[in-house]
Short mmCIF file of N, CA and C in Angstrom, two decimals:
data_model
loop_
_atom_site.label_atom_id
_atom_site.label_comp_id
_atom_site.label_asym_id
_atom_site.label_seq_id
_atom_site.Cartn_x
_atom_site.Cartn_y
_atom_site.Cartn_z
N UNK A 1 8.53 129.91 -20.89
CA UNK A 1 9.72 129.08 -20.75
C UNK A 1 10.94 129.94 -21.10
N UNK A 2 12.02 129.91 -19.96
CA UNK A 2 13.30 130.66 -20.66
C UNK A 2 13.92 129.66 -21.10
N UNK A 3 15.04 130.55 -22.10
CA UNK A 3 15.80 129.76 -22.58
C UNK A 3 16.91 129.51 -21.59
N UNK A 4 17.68 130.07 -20.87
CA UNK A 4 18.75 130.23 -20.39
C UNK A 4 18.66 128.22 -19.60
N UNK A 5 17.35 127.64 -19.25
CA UNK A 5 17.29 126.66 -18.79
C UNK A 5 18.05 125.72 -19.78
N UNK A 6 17.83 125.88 -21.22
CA UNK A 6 18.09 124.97 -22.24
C UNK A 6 19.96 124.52 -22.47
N UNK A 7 20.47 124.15 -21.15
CA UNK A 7 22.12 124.25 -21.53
C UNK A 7 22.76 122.84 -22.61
N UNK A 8 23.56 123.35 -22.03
CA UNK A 8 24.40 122.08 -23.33
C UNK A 8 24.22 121.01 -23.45
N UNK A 9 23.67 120.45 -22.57
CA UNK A 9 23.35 118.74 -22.28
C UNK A 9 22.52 118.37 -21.34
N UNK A 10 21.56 119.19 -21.15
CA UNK A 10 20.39 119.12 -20.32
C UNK A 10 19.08 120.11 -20.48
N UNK A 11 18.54 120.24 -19.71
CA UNK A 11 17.04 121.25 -19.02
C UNK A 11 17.26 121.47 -17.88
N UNK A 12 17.61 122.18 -17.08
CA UNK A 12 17.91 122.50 -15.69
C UNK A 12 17.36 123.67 -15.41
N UNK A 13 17.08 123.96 -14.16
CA UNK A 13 16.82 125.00 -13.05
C UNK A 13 15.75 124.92 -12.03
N UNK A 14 15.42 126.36 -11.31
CA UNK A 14 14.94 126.41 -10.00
C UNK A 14 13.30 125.46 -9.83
N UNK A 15 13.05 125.24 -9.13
CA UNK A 15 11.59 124.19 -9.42
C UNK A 15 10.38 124.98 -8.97
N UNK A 16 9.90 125.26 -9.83
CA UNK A 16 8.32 126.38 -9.44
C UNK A 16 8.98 127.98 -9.86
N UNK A 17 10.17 128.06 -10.72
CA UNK A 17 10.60 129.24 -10.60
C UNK A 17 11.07 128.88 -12.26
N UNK A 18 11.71 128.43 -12.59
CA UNK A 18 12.10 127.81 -13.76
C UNK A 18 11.54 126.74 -14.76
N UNK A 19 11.48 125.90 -13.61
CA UNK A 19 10.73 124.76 -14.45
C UNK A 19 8.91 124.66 -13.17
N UNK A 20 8.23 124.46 -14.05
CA UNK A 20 6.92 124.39 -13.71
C UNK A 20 6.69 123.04 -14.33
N UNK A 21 4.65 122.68 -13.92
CA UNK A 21 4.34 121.60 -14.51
C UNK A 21 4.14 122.14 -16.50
N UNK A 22 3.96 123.34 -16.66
CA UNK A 22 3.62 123.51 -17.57
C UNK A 22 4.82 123.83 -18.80
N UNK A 23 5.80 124.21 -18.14
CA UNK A 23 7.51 123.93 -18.52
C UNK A 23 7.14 122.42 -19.33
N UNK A 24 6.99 121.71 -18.04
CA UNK A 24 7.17 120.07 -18.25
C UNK A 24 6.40 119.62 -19.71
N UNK A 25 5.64 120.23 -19.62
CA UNK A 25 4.02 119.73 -20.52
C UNK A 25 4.41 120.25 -22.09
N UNK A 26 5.70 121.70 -22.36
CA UNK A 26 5.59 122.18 -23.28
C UNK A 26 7.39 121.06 -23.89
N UNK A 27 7.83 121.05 -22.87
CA UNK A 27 9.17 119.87 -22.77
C UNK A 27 8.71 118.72 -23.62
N UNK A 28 7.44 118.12 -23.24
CA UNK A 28 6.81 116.73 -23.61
C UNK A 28 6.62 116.72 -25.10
N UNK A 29 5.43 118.03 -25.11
CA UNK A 29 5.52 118.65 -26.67
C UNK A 29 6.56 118.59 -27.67
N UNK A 30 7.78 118.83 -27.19
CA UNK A 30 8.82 119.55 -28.10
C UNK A 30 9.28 118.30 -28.00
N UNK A 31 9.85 117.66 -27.50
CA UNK A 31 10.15 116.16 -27.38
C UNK A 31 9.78 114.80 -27.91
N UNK A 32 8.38 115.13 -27.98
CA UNK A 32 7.82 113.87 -28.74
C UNK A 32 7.61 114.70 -30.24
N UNK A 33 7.31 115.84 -30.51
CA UNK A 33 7.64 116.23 -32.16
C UNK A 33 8.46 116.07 -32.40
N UNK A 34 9.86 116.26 -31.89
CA UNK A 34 11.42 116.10 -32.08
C UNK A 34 11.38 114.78 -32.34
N UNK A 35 10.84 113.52 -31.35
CA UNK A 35 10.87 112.23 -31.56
C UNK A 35 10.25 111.81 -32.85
N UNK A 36 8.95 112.42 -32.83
CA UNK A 36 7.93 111.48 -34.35
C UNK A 36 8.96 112.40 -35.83
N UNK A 37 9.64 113.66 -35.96
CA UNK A 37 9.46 113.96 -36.47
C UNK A 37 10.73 113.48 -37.16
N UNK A 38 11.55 112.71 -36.53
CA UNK A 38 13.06 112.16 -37.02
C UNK A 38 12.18 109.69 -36.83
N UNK A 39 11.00 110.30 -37.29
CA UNK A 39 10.72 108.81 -37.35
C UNK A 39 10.31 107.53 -36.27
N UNK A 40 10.66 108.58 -35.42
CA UNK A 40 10.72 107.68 -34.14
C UNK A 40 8.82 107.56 -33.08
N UNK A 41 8.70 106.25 -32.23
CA UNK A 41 7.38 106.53 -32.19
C UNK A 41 7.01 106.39 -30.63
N UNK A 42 8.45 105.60 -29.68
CA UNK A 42 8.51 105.48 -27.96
C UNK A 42 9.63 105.94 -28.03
N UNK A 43 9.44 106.81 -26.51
CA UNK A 43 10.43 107.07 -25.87
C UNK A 43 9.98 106.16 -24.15
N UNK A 44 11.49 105.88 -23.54
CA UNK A 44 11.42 105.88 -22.08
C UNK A 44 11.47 107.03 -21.09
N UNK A 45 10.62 107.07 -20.14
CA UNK A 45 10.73 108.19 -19.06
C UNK A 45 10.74 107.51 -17.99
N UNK A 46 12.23 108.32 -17.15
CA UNK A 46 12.33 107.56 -15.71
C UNK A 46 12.32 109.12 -15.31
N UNK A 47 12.22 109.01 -13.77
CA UNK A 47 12.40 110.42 -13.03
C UNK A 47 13.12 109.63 -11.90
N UNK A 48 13.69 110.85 -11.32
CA UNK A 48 14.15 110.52 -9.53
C UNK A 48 13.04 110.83 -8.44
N UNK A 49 14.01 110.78 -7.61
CA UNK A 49 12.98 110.73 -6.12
C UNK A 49 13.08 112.33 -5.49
N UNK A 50 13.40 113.38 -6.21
CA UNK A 50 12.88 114.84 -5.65
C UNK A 50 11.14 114.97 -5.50
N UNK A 51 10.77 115.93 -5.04
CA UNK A 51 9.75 116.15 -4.65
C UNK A 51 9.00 116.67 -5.84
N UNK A 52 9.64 117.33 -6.45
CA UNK A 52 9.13 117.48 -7.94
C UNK A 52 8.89 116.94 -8.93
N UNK A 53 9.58 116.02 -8.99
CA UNK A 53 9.62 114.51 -10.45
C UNK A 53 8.27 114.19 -10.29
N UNK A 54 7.39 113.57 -9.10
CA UNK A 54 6.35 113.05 -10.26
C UNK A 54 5.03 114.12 -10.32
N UNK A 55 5.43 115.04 -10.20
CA UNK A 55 4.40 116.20 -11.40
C UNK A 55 4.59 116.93 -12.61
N UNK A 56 6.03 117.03 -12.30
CA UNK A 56 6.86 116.95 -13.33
C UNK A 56 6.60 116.00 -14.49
N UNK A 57 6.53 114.29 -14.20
CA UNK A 57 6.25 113.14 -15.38
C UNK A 57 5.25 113.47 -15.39
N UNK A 58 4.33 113.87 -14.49
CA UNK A 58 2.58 113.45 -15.04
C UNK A 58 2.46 114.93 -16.31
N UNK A 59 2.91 115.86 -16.29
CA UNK A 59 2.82 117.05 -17.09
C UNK A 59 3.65 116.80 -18.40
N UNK A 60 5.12 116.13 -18.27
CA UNK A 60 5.57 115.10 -19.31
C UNK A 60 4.81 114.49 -20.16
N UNK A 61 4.54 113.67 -19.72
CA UNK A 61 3.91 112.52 -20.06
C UNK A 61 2.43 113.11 -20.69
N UNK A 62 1.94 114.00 -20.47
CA UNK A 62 0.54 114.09 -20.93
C UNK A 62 1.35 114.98 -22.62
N UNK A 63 2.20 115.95 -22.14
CA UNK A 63 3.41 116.13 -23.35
C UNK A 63 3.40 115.43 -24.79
N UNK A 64 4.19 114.23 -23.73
CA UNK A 64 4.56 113.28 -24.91
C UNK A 64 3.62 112.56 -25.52
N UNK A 65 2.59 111.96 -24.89
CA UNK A 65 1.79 111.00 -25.51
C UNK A 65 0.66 111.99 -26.65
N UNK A 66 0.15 112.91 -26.24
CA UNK A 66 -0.29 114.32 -26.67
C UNK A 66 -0.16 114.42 -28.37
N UNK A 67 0.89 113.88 -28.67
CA UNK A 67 1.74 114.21 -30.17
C UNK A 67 1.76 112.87 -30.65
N UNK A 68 1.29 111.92 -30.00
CA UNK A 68 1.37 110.50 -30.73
C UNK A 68 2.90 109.23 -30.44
N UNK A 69 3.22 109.85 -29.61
CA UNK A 69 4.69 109.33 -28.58
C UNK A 69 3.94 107.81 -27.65
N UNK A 70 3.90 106.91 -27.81
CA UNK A 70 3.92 105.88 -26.91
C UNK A 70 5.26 106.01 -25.79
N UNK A 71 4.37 105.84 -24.92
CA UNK A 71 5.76 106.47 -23.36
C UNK A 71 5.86 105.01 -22.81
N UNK A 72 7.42 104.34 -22.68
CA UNK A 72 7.51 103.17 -21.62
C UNK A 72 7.91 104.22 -19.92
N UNK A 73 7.22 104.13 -19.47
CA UNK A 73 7.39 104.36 -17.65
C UNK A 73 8.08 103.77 -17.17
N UNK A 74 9.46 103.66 -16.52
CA UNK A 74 10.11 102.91 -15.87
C UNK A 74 10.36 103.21 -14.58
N UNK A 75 9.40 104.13 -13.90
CA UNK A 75 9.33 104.84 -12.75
C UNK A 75 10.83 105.49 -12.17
N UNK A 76 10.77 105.47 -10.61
CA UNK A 76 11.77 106.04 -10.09
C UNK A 76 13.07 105.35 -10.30
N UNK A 77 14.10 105.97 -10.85
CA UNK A 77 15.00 105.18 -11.11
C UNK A 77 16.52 105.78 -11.21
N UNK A 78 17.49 105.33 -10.72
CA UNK A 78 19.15 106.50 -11.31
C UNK A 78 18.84 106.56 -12.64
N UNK A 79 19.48 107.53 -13.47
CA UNK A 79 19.30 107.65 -14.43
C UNK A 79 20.47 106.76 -15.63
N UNK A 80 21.37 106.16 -14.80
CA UNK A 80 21.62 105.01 -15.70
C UNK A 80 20.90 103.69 -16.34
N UNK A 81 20.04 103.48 -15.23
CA UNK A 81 19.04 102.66 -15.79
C UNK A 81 18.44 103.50 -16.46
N UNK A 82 17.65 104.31 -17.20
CA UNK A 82 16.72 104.66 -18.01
C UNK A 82 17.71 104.89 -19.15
N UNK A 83 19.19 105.25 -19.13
CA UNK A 83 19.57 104.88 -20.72
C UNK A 83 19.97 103.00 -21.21
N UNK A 84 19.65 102.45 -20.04
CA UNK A 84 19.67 101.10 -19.69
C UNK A 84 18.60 100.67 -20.86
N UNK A 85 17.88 101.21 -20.19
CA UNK A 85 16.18 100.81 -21.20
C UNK A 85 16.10 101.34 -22.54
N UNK A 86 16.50 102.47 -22.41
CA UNK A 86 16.30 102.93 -24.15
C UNK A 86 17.36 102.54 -24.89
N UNK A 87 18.37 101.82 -24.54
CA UNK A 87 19.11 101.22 -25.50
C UNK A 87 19.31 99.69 -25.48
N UNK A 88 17.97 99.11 -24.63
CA UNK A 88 18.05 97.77 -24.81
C UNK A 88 16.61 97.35 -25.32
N UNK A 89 15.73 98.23 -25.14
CA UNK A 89 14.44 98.16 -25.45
C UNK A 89 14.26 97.96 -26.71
N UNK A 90 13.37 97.05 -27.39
CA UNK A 90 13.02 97.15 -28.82
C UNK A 90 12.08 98.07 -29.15
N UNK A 91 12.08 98.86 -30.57
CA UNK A 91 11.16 99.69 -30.87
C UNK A 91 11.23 100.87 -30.07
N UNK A 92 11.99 101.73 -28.80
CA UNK A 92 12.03 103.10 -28.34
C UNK A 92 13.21 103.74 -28.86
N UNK A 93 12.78 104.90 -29.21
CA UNK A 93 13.79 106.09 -30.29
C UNK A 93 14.48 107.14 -29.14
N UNK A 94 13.75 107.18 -27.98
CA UNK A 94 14.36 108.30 -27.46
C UNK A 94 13.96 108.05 -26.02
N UNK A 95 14.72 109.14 -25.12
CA UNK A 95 14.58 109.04 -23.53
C UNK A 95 14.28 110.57 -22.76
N UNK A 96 13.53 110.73 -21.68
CA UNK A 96 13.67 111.46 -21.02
C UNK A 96 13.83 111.29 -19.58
N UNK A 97 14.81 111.38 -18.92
CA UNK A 97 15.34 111.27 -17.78
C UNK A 97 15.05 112.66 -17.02
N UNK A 98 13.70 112.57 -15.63
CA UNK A 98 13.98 114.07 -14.91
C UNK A 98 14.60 113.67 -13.80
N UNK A 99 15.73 114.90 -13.42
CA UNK A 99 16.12 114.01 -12.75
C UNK A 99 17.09 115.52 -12.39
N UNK A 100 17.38 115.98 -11.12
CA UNK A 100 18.23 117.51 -10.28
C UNK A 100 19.50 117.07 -10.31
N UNK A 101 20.45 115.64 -10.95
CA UNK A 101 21.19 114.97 -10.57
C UNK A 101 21.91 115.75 -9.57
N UNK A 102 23.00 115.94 -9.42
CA UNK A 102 24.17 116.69 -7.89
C UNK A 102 23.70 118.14 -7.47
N UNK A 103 22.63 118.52 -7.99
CA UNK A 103 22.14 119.78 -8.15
C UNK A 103 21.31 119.41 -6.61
N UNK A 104 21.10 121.26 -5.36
CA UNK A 104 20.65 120.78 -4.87
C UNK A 104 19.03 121.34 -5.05
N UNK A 105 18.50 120.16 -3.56
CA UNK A 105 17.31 120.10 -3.20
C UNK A 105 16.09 120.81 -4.35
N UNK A 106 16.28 122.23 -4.55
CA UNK A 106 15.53 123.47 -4.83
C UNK A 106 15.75 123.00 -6.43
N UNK A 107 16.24 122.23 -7.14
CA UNK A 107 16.71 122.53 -8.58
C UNK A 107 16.35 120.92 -9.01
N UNK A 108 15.49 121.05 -10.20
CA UNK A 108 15.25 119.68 -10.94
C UNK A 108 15.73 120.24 -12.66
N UNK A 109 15.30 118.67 -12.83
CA UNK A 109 15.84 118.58 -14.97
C UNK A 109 15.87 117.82 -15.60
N UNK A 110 15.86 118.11 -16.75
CA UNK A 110 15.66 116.82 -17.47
C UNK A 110 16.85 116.43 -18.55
N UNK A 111 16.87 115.10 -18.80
CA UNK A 111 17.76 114.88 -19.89
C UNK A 111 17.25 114.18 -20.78
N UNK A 112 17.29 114.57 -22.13
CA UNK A 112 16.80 114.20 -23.16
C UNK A 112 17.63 113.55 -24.02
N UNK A 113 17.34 112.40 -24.77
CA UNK A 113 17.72 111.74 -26.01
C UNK A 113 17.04 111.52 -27.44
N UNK A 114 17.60 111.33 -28.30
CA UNK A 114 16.70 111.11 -29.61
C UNK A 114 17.86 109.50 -29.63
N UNK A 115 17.47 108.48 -30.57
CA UNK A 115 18.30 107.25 -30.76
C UNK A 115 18.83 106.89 -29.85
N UNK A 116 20.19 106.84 -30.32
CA UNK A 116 21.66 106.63 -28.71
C UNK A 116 22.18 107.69 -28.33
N UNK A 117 21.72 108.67 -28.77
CA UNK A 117 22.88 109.98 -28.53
C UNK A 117 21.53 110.75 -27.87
N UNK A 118 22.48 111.47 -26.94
CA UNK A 118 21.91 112.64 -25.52
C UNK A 118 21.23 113.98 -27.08
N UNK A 119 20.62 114.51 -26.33
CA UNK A 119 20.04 116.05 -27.37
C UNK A 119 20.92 116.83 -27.02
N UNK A 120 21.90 117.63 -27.27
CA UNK A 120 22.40 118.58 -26.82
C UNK A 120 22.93 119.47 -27.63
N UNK A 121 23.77 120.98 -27.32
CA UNK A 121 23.91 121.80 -28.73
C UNK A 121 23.03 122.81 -29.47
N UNK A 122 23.50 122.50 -30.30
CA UNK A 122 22.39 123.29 -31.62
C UNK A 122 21.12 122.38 -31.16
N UNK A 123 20.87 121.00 -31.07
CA UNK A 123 19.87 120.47 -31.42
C UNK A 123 18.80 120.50 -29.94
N UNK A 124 19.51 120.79 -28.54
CA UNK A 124 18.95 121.04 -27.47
C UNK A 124 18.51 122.06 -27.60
N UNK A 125 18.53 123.76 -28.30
CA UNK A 125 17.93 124.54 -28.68
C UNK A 125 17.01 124.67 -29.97
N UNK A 126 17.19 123.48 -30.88
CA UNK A 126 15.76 123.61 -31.51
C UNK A 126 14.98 123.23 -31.05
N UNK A 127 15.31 122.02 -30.09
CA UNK A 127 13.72 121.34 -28.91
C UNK A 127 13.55 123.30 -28.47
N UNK A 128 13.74 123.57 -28.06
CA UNK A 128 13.42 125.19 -27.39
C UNK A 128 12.60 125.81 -28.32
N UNK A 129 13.21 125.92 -29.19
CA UNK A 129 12.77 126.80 -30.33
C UNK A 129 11.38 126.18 -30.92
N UNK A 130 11.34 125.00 -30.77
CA UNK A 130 10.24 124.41 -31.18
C UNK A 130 8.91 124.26 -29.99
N UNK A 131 9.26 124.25 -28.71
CA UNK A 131 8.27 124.96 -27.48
C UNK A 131 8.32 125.97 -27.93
N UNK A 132 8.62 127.51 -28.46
CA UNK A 132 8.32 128.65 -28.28
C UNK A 132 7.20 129.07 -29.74
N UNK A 133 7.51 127.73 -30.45
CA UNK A 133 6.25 127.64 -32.11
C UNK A 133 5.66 127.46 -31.85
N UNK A 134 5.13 126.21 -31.22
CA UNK A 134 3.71 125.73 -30.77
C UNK A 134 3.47 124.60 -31.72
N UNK A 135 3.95 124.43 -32.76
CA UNK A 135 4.52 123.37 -33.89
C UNK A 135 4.38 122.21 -33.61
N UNK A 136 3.84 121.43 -32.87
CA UNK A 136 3.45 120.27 -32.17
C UNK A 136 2.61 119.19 -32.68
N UNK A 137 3.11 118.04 -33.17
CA UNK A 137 2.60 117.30 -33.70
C UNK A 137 1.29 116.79 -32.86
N UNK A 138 0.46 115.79 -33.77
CA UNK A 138 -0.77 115.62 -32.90
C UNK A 138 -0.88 113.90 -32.58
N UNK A 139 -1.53 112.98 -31.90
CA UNK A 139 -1.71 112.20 -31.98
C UNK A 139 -1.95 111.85 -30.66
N UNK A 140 -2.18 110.42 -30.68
CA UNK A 140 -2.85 109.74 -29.05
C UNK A 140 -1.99 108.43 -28.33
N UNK A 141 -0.45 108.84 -28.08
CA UNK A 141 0.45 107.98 -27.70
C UNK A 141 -0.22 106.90 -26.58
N UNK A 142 0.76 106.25 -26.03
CA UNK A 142 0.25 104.70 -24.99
C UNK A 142 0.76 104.45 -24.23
N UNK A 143 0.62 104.30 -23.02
CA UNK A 143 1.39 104.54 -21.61
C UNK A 143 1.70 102.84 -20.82
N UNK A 144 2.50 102.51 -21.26
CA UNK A 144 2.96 101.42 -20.77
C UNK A 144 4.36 101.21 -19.57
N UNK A 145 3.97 100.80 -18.55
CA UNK A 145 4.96 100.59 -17.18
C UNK A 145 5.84 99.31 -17.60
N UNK A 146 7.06 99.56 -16.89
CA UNK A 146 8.17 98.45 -17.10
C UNK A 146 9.20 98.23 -16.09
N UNK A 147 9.13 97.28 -15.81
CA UNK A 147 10.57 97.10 -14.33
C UNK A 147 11.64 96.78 -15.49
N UNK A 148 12.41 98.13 -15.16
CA UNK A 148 14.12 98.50 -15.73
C UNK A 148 15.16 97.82 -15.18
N UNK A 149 14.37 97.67 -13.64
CA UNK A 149 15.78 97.65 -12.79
C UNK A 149 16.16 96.44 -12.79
N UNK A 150 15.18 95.42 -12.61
CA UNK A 150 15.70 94.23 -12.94
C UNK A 150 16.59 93.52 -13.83
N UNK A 151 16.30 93.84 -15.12
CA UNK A 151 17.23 93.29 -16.25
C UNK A 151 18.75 94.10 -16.18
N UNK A 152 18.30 95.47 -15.96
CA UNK A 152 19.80 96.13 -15.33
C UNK A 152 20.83 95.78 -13.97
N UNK A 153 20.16 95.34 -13.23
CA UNK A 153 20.63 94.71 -11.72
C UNK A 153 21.36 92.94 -12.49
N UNK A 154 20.73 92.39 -12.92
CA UNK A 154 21.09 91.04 -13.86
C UNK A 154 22.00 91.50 -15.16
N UNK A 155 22.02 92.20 -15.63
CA UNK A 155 23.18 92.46 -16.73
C UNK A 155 24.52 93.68 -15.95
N UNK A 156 24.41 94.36 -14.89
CA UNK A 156 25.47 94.26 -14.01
C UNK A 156 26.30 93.46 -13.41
N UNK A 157 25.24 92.39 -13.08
CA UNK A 157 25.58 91.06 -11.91
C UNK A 157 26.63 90.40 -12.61
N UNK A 158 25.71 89.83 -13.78
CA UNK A 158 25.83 89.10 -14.69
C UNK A 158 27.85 89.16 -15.20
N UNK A 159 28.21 90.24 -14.83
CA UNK A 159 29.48 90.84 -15.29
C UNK A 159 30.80 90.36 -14.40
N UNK A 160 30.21 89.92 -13.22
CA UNK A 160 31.32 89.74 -11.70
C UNK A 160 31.32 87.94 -12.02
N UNK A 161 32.56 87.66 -11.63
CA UNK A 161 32.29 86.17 -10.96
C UNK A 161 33.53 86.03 -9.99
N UNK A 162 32.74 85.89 -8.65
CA UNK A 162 33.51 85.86 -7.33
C UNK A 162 33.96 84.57 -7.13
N UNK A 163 35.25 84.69 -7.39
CA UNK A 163 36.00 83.07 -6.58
C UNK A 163 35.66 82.72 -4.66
N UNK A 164 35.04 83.85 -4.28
CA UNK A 164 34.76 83.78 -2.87
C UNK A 164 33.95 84.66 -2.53
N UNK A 165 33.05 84.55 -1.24
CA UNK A 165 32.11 85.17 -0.82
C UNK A 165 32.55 86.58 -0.64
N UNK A 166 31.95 88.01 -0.38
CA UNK A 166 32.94 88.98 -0.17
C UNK A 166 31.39 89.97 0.23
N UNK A 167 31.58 90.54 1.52
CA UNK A 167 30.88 91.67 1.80
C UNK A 167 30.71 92.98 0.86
N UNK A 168 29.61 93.65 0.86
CA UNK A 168 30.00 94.85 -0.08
C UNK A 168 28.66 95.74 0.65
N UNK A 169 29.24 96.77 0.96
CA UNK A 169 28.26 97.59 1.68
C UNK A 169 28.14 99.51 0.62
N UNK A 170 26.63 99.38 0.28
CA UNK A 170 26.41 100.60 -0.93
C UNK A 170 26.19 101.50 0.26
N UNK A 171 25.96 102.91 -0.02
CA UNK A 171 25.52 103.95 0.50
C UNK A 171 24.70 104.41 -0.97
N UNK A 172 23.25 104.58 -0.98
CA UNK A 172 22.50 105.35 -1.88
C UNK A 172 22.47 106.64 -1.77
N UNK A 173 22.96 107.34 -0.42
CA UNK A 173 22.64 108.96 -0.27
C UNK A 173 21.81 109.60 -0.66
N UNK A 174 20.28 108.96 -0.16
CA UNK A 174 19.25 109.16 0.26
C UNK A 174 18.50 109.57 -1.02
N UNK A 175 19.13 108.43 -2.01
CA UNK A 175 18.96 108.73 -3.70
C UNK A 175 18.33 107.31 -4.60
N UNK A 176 18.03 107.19 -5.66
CA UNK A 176 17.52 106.59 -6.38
C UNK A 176 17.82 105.36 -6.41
N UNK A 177 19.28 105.08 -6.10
CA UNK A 177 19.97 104.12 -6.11
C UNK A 177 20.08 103.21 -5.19
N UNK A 178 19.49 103.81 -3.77
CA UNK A 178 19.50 102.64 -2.51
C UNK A 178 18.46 101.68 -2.85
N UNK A 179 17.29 101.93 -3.83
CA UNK A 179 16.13 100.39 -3.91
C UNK A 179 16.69 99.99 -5.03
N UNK A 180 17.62 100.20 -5.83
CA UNK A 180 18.35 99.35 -6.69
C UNK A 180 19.34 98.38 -5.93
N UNK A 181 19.97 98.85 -5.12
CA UNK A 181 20.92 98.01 -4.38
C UNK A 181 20.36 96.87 -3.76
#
């Protein structure tokens, strides 16, 4: 794993060149020790719709749960919904969002949280530093699926009230966001 991937407010780079499944798997590691080790015992994982995300989660996910991390799955999703979930969810400490956001085609990543606040900084390089120990807590986390989008689509909605009918036409750009719409 290089570091140079580890930037200020993310995990980014080339896919099969940078980030691998085994990138992913040592990510999961460092992530769910980072999680149990500040108290915490679920995190949420959403990914996008690149071609890489779901080998990416399945290498995640074997990661996180690996160390004693109960994972909520909220499948393919924008990544506003998945901080949707981890800050409405009861009982989850942290998030991992993979996800290439504006980056193209060739380039995936992840974004990580501990509580309410993103990992980033000093503390996005001790997750690093802590993949390169091997320091990895142990345990047998629990893989539970959840529709995000719903309660997020209803607490958006929930926000408008139209004095009159009114057309509204989305463009998803061939992204996460058109089966939300």
């Amino acid at each position: 794993m290089q570091r140079h991937i580890f930037r200020e407010y993310d995990i980014r780079g080339l896919v099969d060149k940078d980030l691998t499944e085994d990138v992913a798997h040592k990510l999961g590691l460092g992530l769910g020790t980072t999680v149990r080790r500040k108290g915490g015992k679920a995190v949420v994982l959403g990914r996008d719709c690149r071609e890489s995300s779901d080998r990416f989660r399945d290498a995640m996910l074997k990661g996180l749960t690996s160390t004693g991390i109960d994972v909520v799955d909220i499948g393919v999703v924008p990544t506003p919904v998945t901080y949707f979930a981890a800050n409405t969810l009861p009982d989850v400490h942290g998030l991992a969002m993979i996800t290439g956001s504006h980056n193209p085609s060739d380039y995936n990543g992840f974004k990580v949280m501990f509580g309410k606040s993103t990992i980033h900084g000093a503390e996005i390089q001790q997750v690093f530093q802590l993949t390169q120990s091997g320091d990895f807590e142990k345990g047998e986390g629990k893989l539970d699926e959840y529709d995000a989008v719903t309660p997020y689509v209803d607490e958006i909605a929930g926000q408008f009230q139209w004095k009159r009918r009114i057309k509204v036409v989305a463009d998803g750009g061939n992204g996460t966001a058109g089966p939300v719409m």
